[in-house]
mmCIF file of N, CA and C and ligand atoms in Angstrom:
data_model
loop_
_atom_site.group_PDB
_atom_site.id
_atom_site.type_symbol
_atom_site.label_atom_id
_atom_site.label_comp_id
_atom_site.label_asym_id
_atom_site.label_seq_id
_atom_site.Cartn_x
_atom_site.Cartn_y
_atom_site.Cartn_z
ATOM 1 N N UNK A 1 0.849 -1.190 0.000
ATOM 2 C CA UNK A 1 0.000 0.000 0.000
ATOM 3 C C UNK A 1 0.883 1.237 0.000
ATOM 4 N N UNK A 2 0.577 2.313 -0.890
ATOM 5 C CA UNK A 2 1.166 3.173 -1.029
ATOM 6 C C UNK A 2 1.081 4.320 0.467
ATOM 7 N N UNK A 3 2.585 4.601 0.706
ATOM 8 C CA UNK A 3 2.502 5.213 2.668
ATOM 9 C C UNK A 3 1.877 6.454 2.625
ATOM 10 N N UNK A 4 1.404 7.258 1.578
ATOM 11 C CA UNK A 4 0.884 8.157 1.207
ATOM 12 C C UNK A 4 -1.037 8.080 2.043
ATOM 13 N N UNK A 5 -1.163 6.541 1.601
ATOM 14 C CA UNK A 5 -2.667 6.352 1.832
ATOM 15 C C UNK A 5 -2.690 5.521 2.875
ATOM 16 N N UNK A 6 -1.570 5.073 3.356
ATOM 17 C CA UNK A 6 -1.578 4.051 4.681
ATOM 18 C C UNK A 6 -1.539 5.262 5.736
ATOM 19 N N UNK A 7 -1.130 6.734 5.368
ATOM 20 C CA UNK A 7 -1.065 7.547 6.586
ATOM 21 C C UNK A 7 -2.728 8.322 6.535
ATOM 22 N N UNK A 8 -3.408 8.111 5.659
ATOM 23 C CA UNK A 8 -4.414 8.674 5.580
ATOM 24 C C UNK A 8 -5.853 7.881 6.220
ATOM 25 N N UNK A 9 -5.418 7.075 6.517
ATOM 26 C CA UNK A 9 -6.437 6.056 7.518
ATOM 27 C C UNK A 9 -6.689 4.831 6.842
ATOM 28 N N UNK A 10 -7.335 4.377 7.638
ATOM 29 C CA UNK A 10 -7.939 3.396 7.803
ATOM 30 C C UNK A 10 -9.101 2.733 7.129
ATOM 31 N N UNK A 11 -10.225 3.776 7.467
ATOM 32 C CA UNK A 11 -11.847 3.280 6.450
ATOM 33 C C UNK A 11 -11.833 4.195 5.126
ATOM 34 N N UNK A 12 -11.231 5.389 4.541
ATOM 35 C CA UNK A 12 -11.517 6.458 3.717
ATOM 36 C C UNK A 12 -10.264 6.535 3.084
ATOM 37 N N UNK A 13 -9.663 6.039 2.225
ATOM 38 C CA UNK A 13 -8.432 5.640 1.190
ATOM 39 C C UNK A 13 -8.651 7.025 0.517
ATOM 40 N N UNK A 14 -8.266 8.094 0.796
ATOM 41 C CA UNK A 14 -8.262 9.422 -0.136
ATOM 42 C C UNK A 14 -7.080 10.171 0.351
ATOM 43 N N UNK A 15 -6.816 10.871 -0.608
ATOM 44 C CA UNK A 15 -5.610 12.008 -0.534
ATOM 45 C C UNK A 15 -5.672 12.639 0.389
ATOM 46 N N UNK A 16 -4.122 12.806 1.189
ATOM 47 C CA UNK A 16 -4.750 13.973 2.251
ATOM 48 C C UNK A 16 -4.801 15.520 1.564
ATOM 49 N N UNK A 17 -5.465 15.993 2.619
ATOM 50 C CA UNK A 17 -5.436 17.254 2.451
ATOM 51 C C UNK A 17 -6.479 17.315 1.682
ATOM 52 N N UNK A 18 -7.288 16.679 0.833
ATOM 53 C CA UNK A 18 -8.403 16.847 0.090
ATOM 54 C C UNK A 18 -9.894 15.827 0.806
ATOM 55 N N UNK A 19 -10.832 16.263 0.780
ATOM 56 C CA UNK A 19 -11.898 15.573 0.696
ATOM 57 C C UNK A 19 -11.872 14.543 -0.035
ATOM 58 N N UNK A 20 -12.358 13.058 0.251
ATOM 59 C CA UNK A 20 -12.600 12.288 -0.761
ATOM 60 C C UNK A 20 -13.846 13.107 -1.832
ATOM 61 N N UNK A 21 -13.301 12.308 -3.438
ATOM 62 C CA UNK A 21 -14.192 13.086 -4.392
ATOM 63 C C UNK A 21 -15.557 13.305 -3.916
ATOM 64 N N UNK A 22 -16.242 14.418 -4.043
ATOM 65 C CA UNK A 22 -17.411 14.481 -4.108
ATOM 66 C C UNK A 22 -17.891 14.633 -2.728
ATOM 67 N N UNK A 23 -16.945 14.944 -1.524
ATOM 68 C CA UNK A 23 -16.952 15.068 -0.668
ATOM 69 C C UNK A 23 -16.931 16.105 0.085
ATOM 70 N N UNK A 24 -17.552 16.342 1.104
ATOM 71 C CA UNK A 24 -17.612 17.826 1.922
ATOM 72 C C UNK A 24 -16.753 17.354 3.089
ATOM 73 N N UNK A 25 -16.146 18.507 4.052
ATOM 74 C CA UNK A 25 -15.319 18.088 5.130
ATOM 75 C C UNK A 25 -17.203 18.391 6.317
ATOM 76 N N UNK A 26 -16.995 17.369 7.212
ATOM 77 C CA UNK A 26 -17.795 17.770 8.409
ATOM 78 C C UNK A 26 -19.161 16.626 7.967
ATOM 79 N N UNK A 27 -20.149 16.496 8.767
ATOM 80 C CA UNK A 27 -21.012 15.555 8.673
ATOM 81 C C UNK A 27 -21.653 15.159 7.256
ATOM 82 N N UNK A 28 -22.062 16.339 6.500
ATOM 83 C CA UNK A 28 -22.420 16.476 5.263
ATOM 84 C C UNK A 28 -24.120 16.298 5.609
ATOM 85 N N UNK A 29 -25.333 15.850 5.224
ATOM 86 C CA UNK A 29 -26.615 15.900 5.419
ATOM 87 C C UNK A 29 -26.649 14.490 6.507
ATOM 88 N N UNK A 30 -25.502 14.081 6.864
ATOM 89 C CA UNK A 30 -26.069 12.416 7.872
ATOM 90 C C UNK A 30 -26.988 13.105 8.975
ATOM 91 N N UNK A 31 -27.772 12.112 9.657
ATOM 92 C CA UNK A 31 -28.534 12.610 10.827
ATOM 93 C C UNK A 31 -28.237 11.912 11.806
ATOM 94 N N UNK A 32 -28.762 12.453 12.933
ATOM 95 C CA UNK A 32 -28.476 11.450 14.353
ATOM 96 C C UNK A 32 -28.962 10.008 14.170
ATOM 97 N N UNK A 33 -28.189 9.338 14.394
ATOM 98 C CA UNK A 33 -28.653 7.818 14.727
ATOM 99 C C UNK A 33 -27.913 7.513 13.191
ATOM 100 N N UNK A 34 -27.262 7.881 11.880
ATOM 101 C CA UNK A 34 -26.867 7.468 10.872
ATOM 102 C C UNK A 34 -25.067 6.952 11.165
ATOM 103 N N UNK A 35 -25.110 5.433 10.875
ATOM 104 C CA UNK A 35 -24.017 4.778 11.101
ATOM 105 C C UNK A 35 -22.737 5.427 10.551
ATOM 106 N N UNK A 36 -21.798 5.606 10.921
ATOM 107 C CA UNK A 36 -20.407 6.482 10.359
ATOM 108 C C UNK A 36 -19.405 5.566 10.272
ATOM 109 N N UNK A 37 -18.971 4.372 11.654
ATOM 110 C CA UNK A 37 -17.936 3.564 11.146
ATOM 111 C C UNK A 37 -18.520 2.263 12.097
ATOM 112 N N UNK A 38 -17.830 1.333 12.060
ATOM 113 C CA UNK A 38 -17.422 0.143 12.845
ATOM 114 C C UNK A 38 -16.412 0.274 13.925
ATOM 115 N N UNK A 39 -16.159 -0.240 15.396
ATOM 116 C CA UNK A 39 -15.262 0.273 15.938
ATOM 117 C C UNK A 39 -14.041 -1.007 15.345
ATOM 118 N N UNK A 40 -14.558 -1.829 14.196
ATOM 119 C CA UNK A 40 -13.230 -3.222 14.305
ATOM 120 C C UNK A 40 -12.365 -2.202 13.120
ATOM 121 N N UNK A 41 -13.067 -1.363 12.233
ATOM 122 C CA UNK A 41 -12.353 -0.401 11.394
ATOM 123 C C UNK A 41 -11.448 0.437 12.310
ATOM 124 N N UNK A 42 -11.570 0.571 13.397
ATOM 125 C CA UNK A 42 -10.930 1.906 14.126
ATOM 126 C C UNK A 42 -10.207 1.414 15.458
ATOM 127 N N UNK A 43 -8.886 0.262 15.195
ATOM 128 C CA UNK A 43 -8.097 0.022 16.425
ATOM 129 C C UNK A 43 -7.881 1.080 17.214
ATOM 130 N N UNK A 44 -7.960 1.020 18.791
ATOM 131 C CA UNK A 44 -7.736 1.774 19.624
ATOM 132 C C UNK A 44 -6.561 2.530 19.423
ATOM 133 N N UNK A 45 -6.319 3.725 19.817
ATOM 134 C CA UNK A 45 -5.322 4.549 19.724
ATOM 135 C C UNK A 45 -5.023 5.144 18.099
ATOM 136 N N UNK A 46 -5.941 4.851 17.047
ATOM 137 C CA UNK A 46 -5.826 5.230 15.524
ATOM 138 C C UNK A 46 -6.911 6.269 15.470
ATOM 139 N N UNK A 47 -6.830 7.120 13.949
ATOM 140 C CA UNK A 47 -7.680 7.748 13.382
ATOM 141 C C UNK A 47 -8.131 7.288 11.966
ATOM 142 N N UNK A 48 -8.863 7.653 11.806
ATOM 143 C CA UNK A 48 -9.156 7.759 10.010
ATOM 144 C C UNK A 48 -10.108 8.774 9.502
ATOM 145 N N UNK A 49 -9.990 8.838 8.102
ATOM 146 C CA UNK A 49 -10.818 10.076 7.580
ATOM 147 C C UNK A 49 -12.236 8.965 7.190
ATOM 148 N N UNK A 50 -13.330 9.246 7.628
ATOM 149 C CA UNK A 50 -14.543 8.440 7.101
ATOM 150 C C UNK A 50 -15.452 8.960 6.161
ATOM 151 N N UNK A 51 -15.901 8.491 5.341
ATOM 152 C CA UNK A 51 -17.088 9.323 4.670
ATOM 153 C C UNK A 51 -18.754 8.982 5.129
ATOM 154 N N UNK A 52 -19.150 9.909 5.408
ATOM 155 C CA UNK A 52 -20.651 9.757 6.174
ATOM 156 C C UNK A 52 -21.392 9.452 5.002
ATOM 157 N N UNK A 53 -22.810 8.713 5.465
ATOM 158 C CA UNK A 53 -23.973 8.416 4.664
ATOM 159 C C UNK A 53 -24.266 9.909 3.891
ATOM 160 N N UNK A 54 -24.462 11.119 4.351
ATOM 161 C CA UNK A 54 -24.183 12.535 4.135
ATOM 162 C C UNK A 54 -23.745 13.301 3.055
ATOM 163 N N UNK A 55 -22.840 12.437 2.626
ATOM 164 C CA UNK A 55 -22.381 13.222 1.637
ATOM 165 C C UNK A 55 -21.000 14.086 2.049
ATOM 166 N N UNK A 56 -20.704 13.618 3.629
ATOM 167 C CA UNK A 56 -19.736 14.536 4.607
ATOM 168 C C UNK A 56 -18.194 13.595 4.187
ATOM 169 N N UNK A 57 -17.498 13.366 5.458
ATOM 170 C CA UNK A 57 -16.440 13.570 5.472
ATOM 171 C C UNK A 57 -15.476 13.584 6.857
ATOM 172 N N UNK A 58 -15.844 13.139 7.728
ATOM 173 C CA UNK A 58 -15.254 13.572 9.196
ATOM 174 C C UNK A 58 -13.797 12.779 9.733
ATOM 175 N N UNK A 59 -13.233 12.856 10.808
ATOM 176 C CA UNK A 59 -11.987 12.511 10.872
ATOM 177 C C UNK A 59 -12.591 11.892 12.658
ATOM 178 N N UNK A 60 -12.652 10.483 12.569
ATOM 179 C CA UNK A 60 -12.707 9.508 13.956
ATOM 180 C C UNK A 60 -11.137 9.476 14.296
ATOM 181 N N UNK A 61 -11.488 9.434 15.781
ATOM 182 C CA UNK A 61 -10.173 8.802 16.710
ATOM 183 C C UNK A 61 -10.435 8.115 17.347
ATOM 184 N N UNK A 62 -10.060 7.073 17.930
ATOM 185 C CA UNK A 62 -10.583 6.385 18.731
ATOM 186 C C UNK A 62 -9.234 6.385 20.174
ATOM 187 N N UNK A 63 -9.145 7.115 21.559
ATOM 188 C CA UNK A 63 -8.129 7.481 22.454
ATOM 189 C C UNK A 63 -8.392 5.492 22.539
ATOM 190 N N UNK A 64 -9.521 5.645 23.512
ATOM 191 C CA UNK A 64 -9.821 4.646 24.430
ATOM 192 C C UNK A 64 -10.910 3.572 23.788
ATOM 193 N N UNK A 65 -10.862 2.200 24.343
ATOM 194 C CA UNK A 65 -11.873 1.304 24.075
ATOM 195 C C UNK A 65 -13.037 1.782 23.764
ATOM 196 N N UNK A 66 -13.352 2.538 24.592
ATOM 197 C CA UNK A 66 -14.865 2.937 24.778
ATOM 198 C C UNK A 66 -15.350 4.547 24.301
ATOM 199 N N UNK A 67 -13.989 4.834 23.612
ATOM 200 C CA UNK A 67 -14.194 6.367 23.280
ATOM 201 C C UNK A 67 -13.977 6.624 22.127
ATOM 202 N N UNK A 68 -14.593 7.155 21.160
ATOM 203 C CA UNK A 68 -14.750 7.431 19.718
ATOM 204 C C UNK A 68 -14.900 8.887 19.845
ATOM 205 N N UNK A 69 -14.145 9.979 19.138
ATOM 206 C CA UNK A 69 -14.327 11.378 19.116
ATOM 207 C C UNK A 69 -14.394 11.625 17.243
ATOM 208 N N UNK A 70 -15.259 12.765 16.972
ATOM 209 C CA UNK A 70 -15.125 13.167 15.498
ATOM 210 C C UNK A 70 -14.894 14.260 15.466
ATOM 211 N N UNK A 71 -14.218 14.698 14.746
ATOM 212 C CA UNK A 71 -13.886 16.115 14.157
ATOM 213 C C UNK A 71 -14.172 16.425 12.828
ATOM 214 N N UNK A 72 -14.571 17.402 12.491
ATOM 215 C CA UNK A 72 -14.745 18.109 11.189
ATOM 216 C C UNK A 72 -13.314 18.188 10.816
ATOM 217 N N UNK A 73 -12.821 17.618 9.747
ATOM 218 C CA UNK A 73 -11.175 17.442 9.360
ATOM 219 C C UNK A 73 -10.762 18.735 8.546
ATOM 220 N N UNK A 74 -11.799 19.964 8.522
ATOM 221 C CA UNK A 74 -11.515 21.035 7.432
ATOM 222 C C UNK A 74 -10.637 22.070 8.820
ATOM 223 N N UNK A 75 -9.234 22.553 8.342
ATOM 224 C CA UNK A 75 -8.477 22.857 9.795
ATOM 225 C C UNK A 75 -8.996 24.191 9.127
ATOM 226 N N UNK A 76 -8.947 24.755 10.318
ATOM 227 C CA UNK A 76 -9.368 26.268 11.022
ATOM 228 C C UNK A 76 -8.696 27.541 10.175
ATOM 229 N N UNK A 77 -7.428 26.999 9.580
ATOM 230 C CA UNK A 77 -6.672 27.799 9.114
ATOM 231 C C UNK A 77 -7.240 28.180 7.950
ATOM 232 N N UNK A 78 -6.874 27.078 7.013
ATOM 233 C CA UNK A 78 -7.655 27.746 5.325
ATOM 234 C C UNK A 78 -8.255 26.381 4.836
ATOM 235 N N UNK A 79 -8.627 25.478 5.390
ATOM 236 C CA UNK A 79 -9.736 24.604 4.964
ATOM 237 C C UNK A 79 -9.030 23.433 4.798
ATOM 238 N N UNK A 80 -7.525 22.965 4.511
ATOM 239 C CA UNK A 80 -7.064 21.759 4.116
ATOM 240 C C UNK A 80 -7.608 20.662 4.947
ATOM 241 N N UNK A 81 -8.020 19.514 4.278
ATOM 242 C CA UNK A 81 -8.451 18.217 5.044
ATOM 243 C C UNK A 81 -6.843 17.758 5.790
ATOM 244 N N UNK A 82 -7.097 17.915 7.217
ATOM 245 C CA UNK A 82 -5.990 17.225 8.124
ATOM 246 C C UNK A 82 -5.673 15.603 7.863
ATOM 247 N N UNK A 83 -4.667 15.496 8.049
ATOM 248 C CA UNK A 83 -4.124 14.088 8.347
ATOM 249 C C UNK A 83 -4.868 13.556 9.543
ATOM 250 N N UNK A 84 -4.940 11.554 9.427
ATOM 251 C CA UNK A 84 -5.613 11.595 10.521
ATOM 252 C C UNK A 84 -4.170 11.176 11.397
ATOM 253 N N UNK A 85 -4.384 10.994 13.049
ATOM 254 C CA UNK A 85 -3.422 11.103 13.695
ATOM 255 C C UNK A 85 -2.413 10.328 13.417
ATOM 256 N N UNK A 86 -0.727 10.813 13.669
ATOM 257 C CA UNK A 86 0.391 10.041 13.512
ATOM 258 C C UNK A 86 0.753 10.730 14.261
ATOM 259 N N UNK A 87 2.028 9.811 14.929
ATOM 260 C CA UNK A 87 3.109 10.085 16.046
ATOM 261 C C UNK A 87 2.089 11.387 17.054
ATOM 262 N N UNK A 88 0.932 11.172 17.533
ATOM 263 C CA UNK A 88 0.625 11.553 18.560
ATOM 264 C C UNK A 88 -0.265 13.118 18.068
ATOM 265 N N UNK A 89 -0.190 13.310 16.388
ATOM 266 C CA UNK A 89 -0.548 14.506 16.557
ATOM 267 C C UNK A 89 -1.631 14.179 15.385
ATOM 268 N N UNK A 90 -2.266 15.186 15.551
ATOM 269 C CA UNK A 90 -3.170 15.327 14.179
ATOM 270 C C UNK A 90 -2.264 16.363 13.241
ATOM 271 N N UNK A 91 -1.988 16.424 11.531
ATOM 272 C CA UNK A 91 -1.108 17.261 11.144
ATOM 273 C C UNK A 91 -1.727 18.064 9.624
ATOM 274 N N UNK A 92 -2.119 19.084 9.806
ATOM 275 C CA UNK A 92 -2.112 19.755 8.718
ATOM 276 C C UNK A 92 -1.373 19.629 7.591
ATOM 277 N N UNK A 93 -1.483 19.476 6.081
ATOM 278 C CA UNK A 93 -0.912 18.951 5.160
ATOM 279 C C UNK A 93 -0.330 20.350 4.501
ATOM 280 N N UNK A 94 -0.934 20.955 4.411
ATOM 281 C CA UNK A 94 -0.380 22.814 3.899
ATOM 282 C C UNK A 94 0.371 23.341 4.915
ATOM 283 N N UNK A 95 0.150 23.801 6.014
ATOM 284 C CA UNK A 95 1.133 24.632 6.702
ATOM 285 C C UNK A 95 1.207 24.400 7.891
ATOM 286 N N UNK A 96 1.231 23.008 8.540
ATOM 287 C CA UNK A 96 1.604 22.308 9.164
ATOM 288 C C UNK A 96 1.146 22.258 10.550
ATOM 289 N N UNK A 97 0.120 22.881 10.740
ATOM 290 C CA UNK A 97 -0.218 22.976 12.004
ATOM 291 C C UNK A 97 -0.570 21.863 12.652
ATOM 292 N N UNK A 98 -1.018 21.742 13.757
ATOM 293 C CA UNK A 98 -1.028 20.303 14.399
ATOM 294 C C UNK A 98 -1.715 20.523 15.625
ATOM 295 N N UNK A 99 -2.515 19.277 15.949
ATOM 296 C CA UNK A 99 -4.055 19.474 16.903
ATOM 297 C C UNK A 99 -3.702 17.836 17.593
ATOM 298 N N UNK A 100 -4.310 18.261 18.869
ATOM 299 C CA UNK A 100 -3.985 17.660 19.981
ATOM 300 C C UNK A 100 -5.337 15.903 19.091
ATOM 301 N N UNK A 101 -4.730 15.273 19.449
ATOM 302 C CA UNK A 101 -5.767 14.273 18.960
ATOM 303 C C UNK A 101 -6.836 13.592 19.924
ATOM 304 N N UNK A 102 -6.242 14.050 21.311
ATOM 305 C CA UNK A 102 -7.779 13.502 22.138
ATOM 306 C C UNK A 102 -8.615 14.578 21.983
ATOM 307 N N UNK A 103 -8.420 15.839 21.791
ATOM 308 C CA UNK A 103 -9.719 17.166 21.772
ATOM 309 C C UNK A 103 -9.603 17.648 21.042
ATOM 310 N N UNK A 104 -8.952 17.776 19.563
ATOM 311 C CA UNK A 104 -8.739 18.525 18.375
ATOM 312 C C UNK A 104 -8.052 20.116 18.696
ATOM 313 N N UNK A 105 -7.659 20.049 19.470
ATOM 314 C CA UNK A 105 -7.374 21.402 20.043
ATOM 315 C C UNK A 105 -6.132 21.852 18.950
ATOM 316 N N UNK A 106 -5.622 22.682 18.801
ATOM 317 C CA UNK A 106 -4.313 23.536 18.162
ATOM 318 C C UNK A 106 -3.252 23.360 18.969
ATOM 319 N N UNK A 107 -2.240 22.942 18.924
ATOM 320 C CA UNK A 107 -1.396 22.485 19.879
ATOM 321 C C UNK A 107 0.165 23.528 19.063
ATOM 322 N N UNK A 108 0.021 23.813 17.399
ATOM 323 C CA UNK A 108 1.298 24.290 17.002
ATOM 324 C C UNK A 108 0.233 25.211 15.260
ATOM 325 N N UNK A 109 0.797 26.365 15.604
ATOM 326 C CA UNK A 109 -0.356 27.344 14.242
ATOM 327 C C UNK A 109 0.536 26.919 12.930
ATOM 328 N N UNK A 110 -0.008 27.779 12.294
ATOM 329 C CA UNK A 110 -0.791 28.912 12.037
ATOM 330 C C UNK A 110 -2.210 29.292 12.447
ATOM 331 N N UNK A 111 -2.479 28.151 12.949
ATOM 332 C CA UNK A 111 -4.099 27.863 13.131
ATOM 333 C C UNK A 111 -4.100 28.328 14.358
ATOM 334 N N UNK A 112 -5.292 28.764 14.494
ATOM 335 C CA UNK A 112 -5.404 29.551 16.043
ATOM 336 C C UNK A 112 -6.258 29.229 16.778
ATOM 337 N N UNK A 113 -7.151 28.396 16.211
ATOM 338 C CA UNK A 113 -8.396 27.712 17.244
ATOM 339 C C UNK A 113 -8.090 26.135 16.425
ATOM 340 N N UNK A 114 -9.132 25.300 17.154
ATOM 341 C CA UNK A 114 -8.993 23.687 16.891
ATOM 342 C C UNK A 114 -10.095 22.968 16.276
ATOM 343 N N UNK A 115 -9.759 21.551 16.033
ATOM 344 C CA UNK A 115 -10.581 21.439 15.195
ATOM 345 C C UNK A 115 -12.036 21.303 15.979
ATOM 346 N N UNK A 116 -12.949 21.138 15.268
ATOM 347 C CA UNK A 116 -14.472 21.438 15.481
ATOM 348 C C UNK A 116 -15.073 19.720 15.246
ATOM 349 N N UNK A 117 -15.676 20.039 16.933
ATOM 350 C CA UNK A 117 -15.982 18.262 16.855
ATOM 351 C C UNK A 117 -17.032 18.172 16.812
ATOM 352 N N UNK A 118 -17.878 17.242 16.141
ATOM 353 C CA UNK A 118 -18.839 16.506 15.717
ATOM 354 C C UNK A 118 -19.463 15.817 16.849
ATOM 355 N N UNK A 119 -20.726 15.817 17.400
ATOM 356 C CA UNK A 119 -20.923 15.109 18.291
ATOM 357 C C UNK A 119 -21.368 13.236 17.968
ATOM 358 N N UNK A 120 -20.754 12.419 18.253
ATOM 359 C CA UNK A 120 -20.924 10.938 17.572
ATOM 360 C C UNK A 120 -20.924 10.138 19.125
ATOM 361 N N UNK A 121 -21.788 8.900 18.691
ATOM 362 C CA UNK A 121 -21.604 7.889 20.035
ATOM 363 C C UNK A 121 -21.835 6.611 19.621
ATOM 364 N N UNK A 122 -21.585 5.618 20.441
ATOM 365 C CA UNK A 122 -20.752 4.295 20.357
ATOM 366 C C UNK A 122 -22.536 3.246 20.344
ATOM 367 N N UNK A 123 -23.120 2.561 19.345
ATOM 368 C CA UNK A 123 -24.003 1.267 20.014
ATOM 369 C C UNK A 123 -23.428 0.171 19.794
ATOM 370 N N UNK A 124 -23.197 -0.451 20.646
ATOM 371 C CA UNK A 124 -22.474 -1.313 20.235
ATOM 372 C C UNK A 124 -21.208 -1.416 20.022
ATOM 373 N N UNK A 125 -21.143 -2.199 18.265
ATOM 374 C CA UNK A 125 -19.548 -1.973 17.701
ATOM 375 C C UNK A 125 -19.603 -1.291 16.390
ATOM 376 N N UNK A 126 -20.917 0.386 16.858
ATOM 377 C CA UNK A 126 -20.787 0.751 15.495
ATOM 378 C C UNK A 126 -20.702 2.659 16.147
ATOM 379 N N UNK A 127 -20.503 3.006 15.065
ATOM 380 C CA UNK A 127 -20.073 4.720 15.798
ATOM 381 C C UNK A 127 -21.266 5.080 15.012
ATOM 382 N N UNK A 128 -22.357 6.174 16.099
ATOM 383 C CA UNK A 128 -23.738 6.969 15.136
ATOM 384 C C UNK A 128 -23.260 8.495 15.576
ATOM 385 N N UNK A 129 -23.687 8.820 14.186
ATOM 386 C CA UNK A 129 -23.804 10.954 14.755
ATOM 387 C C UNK A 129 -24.692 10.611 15.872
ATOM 388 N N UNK A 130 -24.512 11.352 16.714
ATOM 389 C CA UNK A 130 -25.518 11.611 18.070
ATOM 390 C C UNK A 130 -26.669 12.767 17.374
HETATM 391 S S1 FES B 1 -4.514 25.146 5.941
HETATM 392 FE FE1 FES B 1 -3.934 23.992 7.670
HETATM 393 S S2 FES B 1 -2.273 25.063 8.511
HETATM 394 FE FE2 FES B 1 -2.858 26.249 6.817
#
């Protein structure tokens, strides 16, 4: 697998820094209760970029067993779709900024606020928008 797309996750095989085609960054039209991933797609301590039923686009982490967080992957700065987490950080593909991966927070700018999380929750072994 090309390391280009092995760093880009897991369930959503697309370029970073771009939306998969046809894709919006952030939920896109999914609604509460609409399935987003599997947690067997999302080993503990990984991210990936997912594409929602929506038409969206969001970026899962999974810290803990029991904890699934989403972020809107469009960074704060000028819109580039973030990397999902490596070596501990989440990383902007344009100008490198970098967000804390348990809270999306801004941890290194240009970016000055963090990323914007999605509210999602666990039934089971499947992740729903809340
Ligand atoms: S677009 Fe992400 S740091 Fe500039």
């Amino acid at each position: 697998m090309h390391r280009r797309t092995l760093l880009c996750g897991l369930l959503a095989l697309t370029a970073c820094g771009t939306p998969s085609p046809g894709r919006t960054p952030g939920p896109g039209s999914a609604r509460p209760g609409d399935r987003i991933a599997g947690l067997a797609d999302l080993p503990v301590g990984s991210g990936a970029l997912v594409d929602t039923p929506g038409g969206g686009q969001l970026l899962l982490v999974r810290p803990a067993d029991t904890e699934v967080r989403a972020f809107n992957p469009a960074c704060p700065h000028q819109g580039t779709v973030v990397n999902p987490p490596a070596g501990g950080a989440i990383v902007c593909p344009t100008h490198r900024s970098e967000f804390d991966p348990a809270t999306g927070a801004v941890t290194r700018g240009p970016a000055v606020k963090g990323l914007a999380e999605v509210a999602v929750r666990l039934a089971g072994q499947d992740v729903l928008l809340a």
